XYZ file of C-alpha atoms in Angstrom:
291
model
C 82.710 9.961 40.623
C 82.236 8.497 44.070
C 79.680 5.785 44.317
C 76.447 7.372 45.310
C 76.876 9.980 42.682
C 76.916 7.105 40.292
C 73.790 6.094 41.591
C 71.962 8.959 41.088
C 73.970 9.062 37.424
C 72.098 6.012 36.764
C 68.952 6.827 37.753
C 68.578 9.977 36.060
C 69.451 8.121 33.034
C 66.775 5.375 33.258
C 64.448 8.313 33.718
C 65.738 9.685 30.503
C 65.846 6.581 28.872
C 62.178 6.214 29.575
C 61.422 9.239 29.055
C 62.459 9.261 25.664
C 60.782 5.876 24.814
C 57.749 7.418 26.129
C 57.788 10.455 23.918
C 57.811 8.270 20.742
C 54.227 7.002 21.914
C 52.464 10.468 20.583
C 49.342 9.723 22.263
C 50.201 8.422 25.871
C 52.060 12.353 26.033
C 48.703 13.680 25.230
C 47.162 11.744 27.706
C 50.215 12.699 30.351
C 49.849 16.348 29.522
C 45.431 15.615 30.146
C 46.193 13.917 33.473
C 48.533 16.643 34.412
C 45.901 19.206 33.404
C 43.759 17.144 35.301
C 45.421 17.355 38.065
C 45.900 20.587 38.766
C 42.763 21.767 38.200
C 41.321 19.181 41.073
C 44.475 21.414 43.134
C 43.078 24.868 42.475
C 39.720 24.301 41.935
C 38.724 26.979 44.965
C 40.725 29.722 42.310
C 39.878 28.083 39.686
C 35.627 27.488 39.828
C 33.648 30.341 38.925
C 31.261 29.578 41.851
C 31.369 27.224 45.078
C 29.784 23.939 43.848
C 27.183 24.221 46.269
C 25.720 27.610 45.616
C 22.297 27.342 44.657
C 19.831 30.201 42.684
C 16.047 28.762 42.106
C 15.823 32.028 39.554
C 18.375 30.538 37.424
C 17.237 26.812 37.317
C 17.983 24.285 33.756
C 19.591 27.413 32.329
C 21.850 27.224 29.192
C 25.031 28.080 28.562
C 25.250 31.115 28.553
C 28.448 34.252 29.884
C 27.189 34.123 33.573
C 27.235 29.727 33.243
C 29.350 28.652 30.788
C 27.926 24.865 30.648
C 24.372 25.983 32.174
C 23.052 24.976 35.388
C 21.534 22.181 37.275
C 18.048 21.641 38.945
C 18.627 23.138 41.709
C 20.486 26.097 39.570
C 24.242 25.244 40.584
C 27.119 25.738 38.035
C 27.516 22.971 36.538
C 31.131 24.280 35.156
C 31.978 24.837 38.898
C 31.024 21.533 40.190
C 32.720 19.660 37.429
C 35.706 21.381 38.622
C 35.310 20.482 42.067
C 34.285 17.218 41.301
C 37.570 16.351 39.366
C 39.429 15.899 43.306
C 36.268 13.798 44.561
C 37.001 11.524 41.850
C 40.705 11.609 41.664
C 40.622 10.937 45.266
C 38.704 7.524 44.937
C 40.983 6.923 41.816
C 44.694 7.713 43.473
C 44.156 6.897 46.868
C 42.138 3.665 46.781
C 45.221 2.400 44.152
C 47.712 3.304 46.650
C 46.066 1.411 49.017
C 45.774 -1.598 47.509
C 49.246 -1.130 45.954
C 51.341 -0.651 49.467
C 49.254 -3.703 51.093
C 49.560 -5.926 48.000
C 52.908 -5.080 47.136
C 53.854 -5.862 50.308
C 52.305 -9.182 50.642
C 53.131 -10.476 47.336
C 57.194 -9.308 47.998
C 56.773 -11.460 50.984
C 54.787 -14.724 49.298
C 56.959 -14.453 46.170
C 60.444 -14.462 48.296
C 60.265 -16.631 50.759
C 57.820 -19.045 48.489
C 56.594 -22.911 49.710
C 53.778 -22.667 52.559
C 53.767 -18.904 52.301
C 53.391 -18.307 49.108
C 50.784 -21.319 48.903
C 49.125 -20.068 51.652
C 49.305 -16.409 50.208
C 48.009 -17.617 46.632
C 44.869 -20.558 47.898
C 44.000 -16.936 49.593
C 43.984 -14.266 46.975
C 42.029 -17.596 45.056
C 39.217 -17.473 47.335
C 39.405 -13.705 47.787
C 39.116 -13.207 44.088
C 36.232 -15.516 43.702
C 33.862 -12.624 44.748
C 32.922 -10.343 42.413
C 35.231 -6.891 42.871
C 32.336 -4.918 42.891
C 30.108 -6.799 44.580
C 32.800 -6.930 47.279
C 33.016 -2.823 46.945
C 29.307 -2.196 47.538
C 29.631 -4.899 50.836
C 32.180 -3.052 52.462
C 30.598 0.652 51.772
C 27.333 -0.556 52.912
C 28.871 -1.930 56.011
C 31.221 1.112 56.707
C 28.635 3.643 55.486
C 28.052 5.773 52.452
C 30.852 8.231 52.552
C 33.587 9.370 49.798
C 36.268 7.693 52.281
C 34.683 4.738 53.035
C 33.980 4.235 49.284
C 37.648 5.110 48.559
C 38.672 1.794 51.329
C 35.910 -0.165 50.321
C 37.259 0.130 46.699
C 41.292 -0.557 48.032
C 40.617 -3.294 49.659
C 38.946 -4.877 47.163
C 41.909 -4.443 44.814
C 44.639 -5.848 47.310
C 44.902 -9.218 44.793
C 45.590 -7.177 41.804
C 49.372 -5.908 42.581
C 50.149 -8.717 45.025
C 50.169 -10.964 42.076
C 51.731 -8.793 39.703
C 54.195 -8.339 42.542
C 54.539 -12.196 43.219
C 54.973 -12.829 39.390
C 58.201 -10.400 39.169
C 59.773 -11.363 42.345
C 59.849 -15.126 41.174
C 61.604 -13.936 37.942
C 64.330 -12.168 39.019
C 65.211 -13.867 43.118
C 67.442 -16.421 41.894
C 69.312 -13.629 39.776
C 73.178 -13.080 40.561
C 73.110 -9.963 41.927
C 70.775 -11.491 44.608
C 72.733 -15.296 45.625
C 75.643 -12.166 46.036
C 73.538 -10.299 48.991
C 72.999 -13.439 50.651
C 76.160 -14.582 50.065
C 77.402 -11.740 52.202
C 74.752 -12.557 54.833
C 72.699 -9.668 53.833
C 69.507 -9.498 55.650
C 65.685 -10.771 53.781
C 64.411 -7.513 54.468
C 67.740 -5.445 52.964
C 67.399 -7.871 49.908
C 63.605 -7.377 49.243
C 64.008 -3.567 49.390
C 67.130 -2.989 48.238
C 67.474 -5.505 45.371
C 64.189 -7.244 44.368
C 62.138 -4.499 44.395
C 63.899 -1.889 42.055
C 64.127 -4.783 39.806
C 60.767 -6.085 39.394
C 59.100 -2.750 39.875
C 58.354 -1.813 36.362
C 54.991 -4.375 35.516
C 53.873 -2.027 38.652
C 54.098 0.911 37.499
C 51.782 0.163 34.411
C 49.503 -1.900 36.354
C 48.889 0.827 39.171
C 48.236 3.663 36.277
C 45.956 1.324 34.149
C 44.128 0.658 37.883
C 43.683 4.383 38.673
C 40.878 4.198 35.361
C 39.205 1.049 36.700
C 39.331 2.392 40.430
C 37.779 5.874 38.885
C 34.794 4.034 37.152
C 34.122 1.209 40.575
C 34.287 4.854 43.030
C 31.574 6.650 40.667
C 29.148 3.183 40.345
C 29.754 3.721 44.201
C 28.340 7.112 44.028
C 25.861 6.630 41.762
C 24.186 4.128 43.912
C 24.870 6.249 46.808
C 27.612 4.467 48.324
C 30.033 7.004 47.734
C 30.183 10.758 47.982
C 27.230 12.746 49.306
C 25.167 15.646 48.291
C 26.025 17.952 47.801
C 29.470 16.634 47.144
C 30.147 17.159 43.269
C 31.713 13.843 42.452
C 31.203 13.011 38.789
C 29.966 9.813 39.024
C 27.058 11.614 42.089
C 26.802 14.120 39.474
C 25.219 11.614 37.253
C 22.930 9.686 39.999
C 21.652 13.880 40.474
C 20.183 13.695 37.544
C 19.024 10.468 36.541
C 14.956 11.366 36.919
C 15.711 13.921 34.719
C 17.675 12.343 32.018
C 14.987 12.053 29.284
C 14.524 15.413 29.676
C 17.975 17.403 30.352
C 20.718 14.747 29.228
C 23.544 16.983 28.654
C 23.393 17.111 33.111
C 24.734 13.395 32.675
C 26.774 14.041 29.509
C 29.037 16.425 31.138
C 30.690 14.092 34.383
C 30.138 10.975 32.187
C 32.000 12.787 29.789
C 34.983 13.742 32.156
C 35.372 10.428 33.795
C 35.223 8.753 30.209
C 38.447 11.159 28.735
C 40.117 10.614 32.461
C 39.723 6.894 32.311
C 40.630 6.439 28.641
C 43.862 9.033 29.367
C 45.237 6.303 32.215
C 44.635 3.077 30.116
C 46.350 4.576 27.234
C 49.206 5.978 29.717
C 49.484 2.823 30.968
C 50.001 1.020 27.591
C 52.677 3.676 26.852
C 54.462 3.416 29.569
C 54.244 -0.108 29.609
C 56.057 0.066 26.074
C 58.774 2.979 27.561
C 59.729 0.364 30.323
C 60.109 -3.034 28.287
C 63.410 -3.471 27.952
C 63.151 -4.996 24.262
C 62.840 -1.638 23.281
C 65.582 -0.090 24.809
C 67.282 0.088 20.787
C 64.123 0.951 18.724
């Protein structure tokens, strides 16, 4: 077995390895299978939906569920089935790509503060301090009020704000494992900072990430649909859940099960990443490895 092919060897075996811890935690599958679920319905929602979320019929206004609408319709006599649907990629969107945004700028800058340490990492950290003194969502609803209410803008506005999060988590690992072996070896043989961070700090310290970034997709979900429900995110007739919700809300006494659905769907999809993240958070702790 030539070296590379060892490699991969490996890797497919941590994958396994975790994996199988995860599979003991019955509920974090459940919630994996959900997400998935979730997922691709958000993918093929156009095949999917009964009707185009936008389609409106005045004759068929507040109707129940009934064959034609299986969850009723709106006040303006849309699906609601349909736009729950299409809804689940407006909010998925302000939930995955708003945490890789954060996560690729904050990774980066905490691998750089937590490596190279003294002034930059003081510098780095007095920073994040300040940054993190404002109030995340008060910071959110500056930055989509300056940019403008849009789905993307809310989906930026939310990423930036989260930039602290994973460059501390990030920081945190790289101090614990840069003055391992394996790395006084790479610059022992004059290995470059930048072939060390990516080669050897960052596969090692990558694992509090993972479960950070899934338990943040949950918390970026519910700061992208306060967005929308003050009207800072998506716009009509855009069929994000948490818009869904500001639809209705001079309605609610009246016709609550319009909020009930979306609050319903972000509610399972948020719980379903917090309790993903806890599982895989116990699948990747090494003290496990032999339970």
């Amino acid at each position: 077995m030539n070296v590379n092919e060892n490699i991969v060897w490996k890797k497919r075996s941590r994958l396994f390895e975790v994996w199988h811890n995860l599979k003991k935690n019955k509920v974090a599958v459940v919630c994996l299978f959900i997400l998935i679920a979730v997922f691709l319905i958000a993918i093929f929602a156009p095949y999917i939906a009964p009707y185009p979320y936008d389609k409106q019929d005045y004759n068929a206004i507040f109707q129940p569920p009934s064959k034609e609408h299986l969850l009723g319709t709106d006040q303006l006599g849309r699906d609601i089935l349909s736009r729950l649907i299409y809804g689940a990629s407006q909010s998925l969107q302000l939930a995955v790509v708003s945490t890789a945004i954060a996560s690729v700028i904050g990774i980066a800058i905490g691998a750089i503060a937590g490596y190279y340490g003294g002034w930059v990492d003081n510098l780095t950290m007095r920073f994040f301090d300040i940054y993190q003194s404002i109030p995340m969502f008060l910071l959110c609803v500056t930055l989509a009020a300056v940019m403008g209410p849009s789905l993307n803008n809310a989906t930026l506005a939310i990423g930036i704000s989260m930039i602290p999060g994973p460059a501390r988590m990030m920081r945190a690992s790289i101090l614990s494992v840069r003055e391992m072996e394996y790395v006084e070896s790479a610059r022992l043989i004059n290995a470059s900072n930048t072939h060390i961070i990516l080669k050897y700090i960052l596969p090692n310290s990558i694992a509090p990430l993972i479960v950070f970034t899934t338990m943040s997709m949950g918390m970026n979900m519910l700061a992208g649909s306060a967005l929308s429900y003050i009207g800072l995110g998506a716009q009509p007739p855009m069929p994000e859940w948490g818009a869904m919700v500001s639809d209705v809300r001079n309605i609610m006494r009246d016709h609550g099960y319009l909020a009930l659905y979306p609050g319903a769907c972000i509610m399972i999809v948020v719980l379903a990443f917090n309790l993903l993240g806890d599982g895989l958070r116990d699948a990747l702790d090494p003290r496990l490895k032999n339970t």
